[in-house]
PDB file of C-alpha atoms in Angstrom:
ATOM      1  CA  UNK A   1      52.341   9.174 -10.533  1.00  0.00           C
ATOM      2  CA  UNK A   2      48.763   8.901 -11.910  1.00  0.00           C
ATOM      3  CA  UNK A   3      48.382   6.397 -14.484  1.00  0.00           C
ATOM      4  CA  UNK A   4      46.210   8.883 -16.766  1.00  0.00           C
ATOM      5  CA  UNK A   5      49.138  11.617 -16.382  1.00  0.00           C
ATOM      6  CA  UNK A   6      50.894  10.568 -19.519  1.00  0.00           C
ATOM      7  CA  UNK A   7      47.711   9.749 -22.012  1.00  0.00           C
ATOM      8  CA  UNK A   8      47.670  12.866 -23.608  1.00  0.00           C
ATOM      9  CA  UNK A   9      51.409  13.243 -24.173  1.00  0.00           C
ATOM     10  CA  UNK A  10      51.175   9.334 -25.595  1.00  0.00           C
ATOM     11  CA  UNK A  11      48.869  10.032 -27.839  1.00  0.00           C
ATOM     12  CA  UNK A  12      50.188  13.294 -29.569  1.00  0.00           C
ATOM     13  CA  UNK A  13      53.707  11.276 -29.416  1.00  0.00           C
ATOM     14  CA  UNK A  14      52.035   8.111 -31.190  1.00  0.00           C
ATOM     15  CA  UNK A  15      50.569  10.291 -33.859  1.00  0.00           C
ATOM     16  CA  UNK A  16      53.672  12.173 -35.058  1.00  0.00           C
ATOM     17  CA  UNK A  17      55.044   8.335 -35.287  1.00  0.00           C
ATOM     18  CA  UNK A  18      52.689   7.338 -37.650  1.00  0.00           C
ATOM     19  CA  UNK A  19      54.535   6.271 -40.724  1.00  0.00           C
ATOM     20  CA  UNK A  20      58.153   6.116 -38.829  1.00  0.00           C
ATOM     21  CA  UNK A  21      57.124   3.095 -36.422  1.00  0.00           C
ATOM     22  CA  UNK A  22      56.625  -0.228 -37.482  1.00  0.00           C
ATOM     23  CA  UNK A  23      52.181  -0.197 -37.623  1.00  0.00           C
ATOM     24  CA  UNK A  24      51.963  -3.479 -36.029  1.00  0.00           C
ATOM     25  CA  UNK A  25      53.293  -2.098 -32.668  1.00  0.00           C
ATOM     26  CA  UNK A  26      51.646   1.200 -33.279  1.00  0.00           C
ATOM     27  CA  UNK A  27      47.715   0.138 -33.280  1.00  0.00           C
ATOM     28  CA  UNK A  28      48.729  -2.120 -29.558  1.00  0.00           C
ATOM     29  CA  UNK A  29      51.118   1.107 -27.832  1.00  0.00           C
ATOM     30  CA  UNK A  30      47.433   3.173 -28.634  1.00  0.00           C
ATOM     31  CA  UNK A  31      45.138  -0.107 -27.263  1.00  0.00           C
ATOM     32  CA  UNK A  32      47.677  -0.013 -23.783  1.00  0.00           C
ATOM     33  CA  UNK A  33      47.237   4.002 -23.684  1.00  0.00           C
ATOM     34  CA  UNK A  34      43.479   3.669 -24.495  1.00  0.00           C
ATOM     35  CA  UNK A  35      43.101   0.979 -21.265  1.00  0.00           C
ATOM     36  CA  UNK A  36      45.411   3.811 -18.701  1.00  0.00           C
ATOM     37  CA  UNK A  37      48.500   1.535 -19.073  1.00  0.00           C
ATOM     38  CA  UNK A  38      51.639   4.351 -19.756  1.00  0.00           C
ATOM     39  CA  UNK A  39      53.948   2.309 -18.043  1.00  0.00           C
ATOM     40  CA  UNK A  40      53.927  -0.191 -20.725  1.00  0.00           C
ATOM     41  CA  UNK A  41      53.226   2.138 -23.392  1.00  0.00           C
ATOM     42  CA  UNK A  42      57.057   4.076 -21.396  1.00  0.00           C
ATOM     43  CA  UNK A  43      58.683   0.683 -20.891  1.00  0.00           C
ATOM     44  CA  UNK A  44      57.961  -0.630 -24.514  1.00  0.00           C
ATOM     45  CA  UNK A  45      58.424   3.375 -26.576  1.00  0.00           C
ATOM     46  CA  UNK A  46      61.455   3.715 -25.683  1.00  0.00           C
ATOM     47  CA  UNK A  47      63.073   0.345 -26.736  1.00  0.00           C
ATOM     48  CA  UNK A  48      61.509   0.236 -29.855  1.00  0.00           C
ATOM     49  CA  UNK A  49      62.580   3.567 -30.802  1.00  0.00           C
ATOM     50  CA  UNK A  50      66.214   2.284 -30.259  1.00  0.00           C
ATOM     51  CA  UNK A  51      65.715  -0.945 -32.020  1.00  0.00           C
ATOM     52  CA  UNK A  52      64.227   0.672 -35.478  1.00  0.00           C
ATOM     53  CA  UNK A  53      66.869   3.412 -35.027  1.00  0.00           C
ATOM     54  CA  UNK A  54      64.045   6.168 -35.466  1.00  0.00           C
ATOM     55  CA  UNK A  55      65.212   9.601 -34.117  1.00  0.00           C
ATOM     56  CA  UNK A  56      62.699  12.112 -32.234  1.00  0.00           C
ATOM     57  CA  UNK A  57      62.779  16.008 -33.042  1.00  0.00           C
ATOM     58  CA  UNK A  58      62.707  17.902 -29.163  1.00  0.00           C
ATOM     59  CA  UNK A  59      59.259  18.185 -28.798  1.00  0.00           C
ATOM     60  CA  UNK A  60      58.896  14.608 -29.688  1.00  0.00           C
ATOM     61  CA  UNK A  61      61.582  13.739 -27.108  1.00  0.00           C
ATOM     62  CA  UNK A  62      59.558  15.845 -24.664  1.00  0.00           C
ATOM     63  CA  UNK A  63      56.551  14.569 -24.970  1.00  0.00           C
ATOM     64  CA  UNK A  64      58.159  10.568 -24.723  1.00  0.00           C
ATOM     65  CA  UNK A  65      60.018  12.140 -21.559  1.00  0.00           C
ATOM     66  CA  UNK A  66      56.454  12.853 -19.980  1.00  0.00           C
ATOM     67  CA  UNK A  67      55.094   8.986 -21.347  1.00  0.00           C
ATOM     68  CA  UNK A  68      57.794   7.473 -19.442  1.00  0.00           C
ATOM     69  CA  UNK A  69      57.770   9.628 -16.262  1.00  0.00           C
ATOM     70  CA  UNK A  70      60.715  10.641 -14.411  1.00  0.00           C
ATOM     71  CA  UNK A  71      60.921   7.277 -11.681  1.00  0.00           C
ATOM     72  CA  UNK A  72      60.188   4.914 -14.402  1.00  0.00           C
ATOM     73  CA  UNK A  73      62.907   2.202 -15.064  1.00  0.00           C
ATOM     74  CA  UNK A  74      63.316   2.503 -19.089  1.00  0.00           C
ATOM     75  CA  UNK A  75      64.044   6.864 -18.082  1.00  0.00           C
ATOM     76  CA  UNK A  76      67.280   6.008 -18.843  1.00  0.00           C
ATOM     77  CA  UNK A  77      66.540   5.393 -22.194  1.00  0.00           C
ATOM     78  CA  UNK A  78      64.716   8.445 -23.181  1.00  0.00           C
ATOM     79  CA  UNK A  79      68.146  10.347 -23.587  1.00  0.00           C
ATOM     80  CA  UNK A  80      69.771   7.291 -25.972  1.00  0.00           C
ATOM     81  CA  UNK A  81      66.733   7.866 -28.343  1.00  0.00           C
ATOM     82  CA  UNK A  82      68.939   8.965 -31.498  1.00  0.00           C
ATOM     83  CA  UNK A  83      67.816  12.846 -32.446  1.00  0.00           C
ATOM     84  CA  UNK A  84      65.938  13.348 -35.675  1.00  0.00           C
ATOM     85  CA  UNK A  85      63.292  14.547 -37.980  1.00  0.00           C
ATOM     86  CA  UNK A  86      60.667  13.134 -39.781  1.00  0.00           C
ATOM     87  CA  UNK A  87      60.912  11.600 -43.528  1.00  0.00           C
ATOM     88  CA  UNK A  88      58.974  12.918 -46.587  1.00  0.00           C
ATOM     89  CA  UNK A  89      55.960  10.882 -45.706  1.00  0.00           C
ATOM     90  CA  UNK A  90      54.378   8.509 -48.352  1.00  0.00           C
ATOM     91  CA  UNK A  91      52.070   8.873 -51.189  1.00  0.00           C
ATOM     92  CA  UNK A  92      48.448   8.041 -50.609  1.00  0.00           C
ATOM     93  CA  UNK A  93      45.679   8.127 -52.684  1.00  0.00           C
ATOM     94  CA  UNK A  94      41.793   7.782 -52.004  1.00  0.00           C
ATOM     95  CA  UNK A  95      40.603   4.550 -50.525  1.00  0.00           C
ATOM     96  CA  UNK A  96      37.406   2.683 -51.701  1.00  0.00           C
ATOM     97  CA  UNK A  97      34.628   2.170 -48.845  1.00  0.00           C
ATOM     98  CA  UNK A  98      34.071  -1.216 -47.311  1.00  0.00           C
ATOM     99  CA  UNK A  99      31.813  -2.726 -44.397  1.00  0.00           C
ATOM    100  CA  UNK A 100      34.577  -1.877 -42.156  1.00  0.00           C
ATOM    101  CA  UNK A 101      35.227   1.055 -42.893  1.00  0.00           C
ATOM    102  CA  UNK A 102      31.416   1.355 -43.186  1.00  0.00           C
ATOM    103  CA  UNK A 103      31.202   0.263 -39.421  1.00  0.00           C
ATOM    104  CA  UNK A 104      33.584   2.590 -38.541  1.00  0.00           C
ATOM    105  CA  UNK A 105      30.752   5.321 -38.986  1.00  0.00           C
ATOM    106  CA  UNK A 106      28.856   4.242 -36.744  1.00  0.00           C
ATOM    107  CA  UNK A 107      31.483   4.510 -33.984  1.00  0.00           C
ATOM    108  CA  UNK A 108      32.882   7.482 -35.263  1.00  0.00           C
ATOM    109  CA  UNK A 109      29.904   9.057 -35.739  1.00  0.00           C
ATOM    110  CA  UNK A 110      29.243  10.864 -31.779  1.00  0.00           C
ATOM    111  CA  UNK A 111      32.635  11.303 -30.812  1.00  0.00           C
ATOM    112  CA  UNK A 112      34.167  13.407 -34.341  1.00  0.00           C
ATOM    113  CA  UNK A 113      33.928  15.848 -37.307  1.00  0.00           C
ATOM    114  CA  UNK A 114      34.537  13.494 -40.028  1.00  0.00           C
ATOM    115  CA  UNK A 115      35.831  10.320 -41.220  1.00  0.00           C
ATOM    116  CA  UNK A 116      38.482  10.005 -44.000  1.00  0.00           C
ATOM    117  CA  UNK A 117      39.529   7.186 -45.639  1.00  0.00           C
ATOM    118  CA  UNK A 118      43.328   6.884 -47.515  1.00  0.00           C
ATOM    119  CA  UNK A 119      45.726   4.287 -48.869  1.00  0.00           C
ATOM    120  CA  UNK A 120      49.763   4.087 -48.519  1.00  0.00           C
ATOM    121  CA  UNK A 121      51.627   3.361 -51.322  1.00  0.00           C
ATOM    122  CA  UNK A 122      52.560   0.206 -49.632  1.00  0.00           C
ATOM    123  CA  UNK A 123      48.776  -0.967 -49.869  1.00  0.00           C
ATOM    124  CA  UNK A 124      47.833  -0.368 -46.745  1.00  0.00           C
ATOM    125  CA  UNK A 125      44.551   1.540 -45.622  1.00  0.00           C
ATOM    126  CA  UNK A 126      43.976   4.628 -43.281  1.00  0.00           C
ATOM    127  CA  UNK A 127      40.978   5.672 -41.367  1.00  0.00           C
ATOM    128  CA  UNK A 128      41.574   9.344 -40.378  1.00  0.00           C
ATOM    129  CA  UNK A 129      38.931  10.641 -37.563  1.00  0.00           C
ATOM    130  CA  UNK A 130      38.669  14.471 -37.752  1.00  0.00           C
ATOM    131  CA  UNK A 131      37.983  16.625 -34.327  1.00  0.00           C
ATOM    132  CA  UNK A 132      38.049  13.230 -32.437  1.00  0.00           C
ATOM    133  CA  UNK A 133      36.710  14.235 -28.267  1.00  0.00           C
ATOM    134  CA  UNK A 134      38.397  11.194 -27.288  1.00  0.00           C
ATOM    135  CA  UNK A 135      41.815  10.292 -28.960  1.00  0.00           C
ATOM    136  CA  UNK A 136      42.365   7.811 -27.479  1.00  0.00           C
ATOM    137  CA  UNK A 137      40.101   5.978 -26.936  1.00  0.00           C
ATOM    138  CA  UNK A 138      38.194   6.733 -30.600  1.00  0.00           C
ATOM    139  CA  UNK A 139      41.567   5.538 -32.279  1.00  0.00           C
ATOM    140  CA  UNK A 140      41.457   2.077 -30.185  1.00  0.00           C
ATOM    141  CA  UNK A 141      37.781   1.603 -30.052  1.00  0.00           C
ATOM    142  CA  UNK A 142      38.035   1.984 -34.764  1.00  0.00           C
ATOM    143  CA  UNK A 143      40.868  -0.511 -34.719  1.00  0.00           C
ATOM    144  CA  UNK A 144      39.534  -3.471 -32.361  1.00  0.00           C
ATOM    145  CA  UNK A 145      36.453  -2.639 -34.504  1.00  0.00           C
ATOM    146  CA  UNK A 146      38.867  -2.845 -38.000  1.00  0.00           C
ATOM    147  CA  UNK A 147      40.027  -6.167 -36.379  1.00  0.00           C
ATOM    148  CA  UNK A 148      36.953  -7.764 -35.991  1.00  0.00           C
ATOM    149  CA  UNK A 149      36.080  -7.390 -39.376  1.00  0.00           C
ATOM    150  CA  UNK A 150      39.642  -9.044 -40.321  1.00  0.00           C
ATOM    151  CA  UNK A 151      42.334  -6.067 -40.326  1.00  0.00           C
ATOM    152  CA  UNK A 152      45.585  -7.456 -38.795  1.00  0.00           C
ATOM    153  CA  UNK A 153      47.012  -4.493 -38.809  1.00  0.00           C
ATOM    154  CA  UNK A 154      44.500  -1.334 -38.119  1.00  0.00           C
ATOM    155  CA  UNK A 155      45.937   1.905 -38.903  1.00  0.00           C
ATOM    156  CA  UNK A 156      43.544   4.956 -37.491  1.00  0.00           C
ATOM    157  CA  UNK A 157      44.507   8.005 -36.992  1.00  0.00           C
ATOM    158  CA  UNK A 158      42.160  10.290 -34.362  1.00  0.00           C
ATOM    159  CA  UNK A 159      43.407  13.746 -35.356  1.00  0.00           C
ATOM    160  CA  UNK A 160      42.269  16.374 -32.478  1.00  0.00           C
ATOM    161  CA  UNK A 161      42.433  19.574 -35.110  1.00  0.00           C
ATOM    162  CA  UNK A 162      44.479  20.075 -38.044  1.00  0.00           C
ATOM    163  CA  UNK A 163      46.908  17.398 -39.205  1.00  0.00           C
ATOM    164  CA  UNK A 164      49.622  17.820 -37.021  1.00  0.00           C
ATOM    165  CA  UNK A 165      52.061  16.255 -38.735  1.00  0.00           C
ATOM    166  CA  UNK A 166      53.382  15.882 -43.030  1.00  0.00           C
ATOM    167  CA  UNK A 167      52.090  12.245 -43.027  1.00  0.00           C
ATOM    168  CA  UNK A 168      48.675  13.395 -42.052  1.00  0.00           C
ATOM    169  CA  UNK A 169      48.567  16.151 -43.869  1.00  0.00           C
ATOM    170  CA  UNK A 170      49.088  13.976 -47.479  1.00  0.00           C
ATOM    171  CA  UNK A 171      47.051  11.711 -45.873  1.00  0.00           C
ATOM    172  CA  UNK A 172      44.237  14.115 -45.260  1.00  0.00           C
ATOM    173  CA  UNK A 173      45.004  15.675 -49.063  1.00  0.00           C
ATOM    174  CA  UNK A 174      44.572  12.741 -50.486  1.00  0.00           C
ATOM    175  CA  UNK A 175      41.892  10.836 -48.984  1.00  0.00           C
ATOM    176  CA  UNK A 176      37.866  10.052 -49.752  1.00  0.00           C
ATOM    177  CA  UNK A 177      36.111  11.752 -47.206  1.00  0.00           C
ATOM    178  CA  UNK A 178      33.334   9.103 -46.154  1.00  0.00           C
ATOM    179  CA  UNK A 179      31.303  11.493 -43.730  1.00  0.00           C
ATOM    180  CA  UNK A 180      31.050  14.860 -42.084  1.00  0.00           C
ATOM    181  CA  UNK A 181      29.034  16.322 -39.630  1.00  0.00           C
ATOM    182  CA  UNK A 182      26.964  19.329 -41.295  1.00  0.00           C
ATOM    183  CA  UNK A 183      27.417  22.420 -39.554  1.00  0.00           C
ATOM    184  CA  UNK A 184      24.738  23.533 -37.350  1.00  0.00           C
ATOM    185  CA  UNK A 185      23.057  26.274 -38.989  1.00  0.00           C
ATOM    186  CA  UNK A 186      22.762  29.467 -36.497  1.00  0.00           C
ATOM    187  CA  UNK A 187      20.124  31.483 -36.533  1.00  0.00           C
TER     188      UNK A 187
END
């Protein structure tokens, strides 16, 4: 199987988990997808699901089906993931601008629409990318950079169109916008 075959499946799949799976896992599953490695991001998604006990609606359970691949030895797995839909997501509120997040711009910049910038209830700070070209490797690329400048825990969220999910959605409602790319005037 080719070792890119999965990456876009991952990353849609690692998206709608944001919020359900425990963030310090989250930010390394999208650093292994961003460096081509799906067979640890199938061997490791699937045994963390079952540990947290965190249920997948169909889709979800489709798109971890095409992660782990049909020869791969954690397949068995994928149908022991416990069925289920997504909580009421958090509240967040607008985040205040920092050099990281400052930083983040500058990577951000080329490769998206717009870069957002939210808070959990629990404390802990979002970087949305809007229109992201790259996923992938945008959303690992803003979290080594977040860890440089002393996140433990990065939390970024490339978003390829609309929010796709309720957790990005609040997050989107909710959050300072730090910088959007004008609209080329036509004409």
């Amino acid at each position: 199987m080719d070792r890119l075959a999965g990456v876009p499946a991952g990353h849609e799949l690692l998206l709608r988990l944001a919020g359900r799976f425990p963030d310090e896992l989250l930010w390394r599953l999208r650093d292994w997808l961003a460096a081509g490695d799906t067979a640890a991001l199938g061997a490791v998604l699937p045994r963390t699901l079952l540990r947290h006990r965190i249920g997948l609606t169909g889709h979800e359970r489709t798109l971890l089906a095409e992660v782990v691949g049909p020869d791969a030895p954690s397949r068995r797995l994928v149908e022991a993931v416990l069925p289920g839909t997504p909580p009421a997501p958090p509240a967040f509120t607008a985040g205040e601008p920092d050099l990281a997040t400052w930083s983040a711009l500058s990577v951000v910049r080329d490769e998206a629409s717009a870069l957002l910038l939210a808070v959990r209830d629990d404390g802990a700070r979002v970087l949305l990318v809007r229109d992201a070209q790259r996923p992938h490797l945008l959303a690992a690329a803003v979290a080594r950079l977040l860890r440089v400048h002393g996140d433990r825990v990065p939390r970024v969220e490339a978003l390829t169109g609309d929010a796709p999910t309720e957790y990005h959605e609040a997050a989107c409602t909710a959050a300072a916008s730090l910088w959007s790319r004008e609209p080329v005037p036509t004409g």
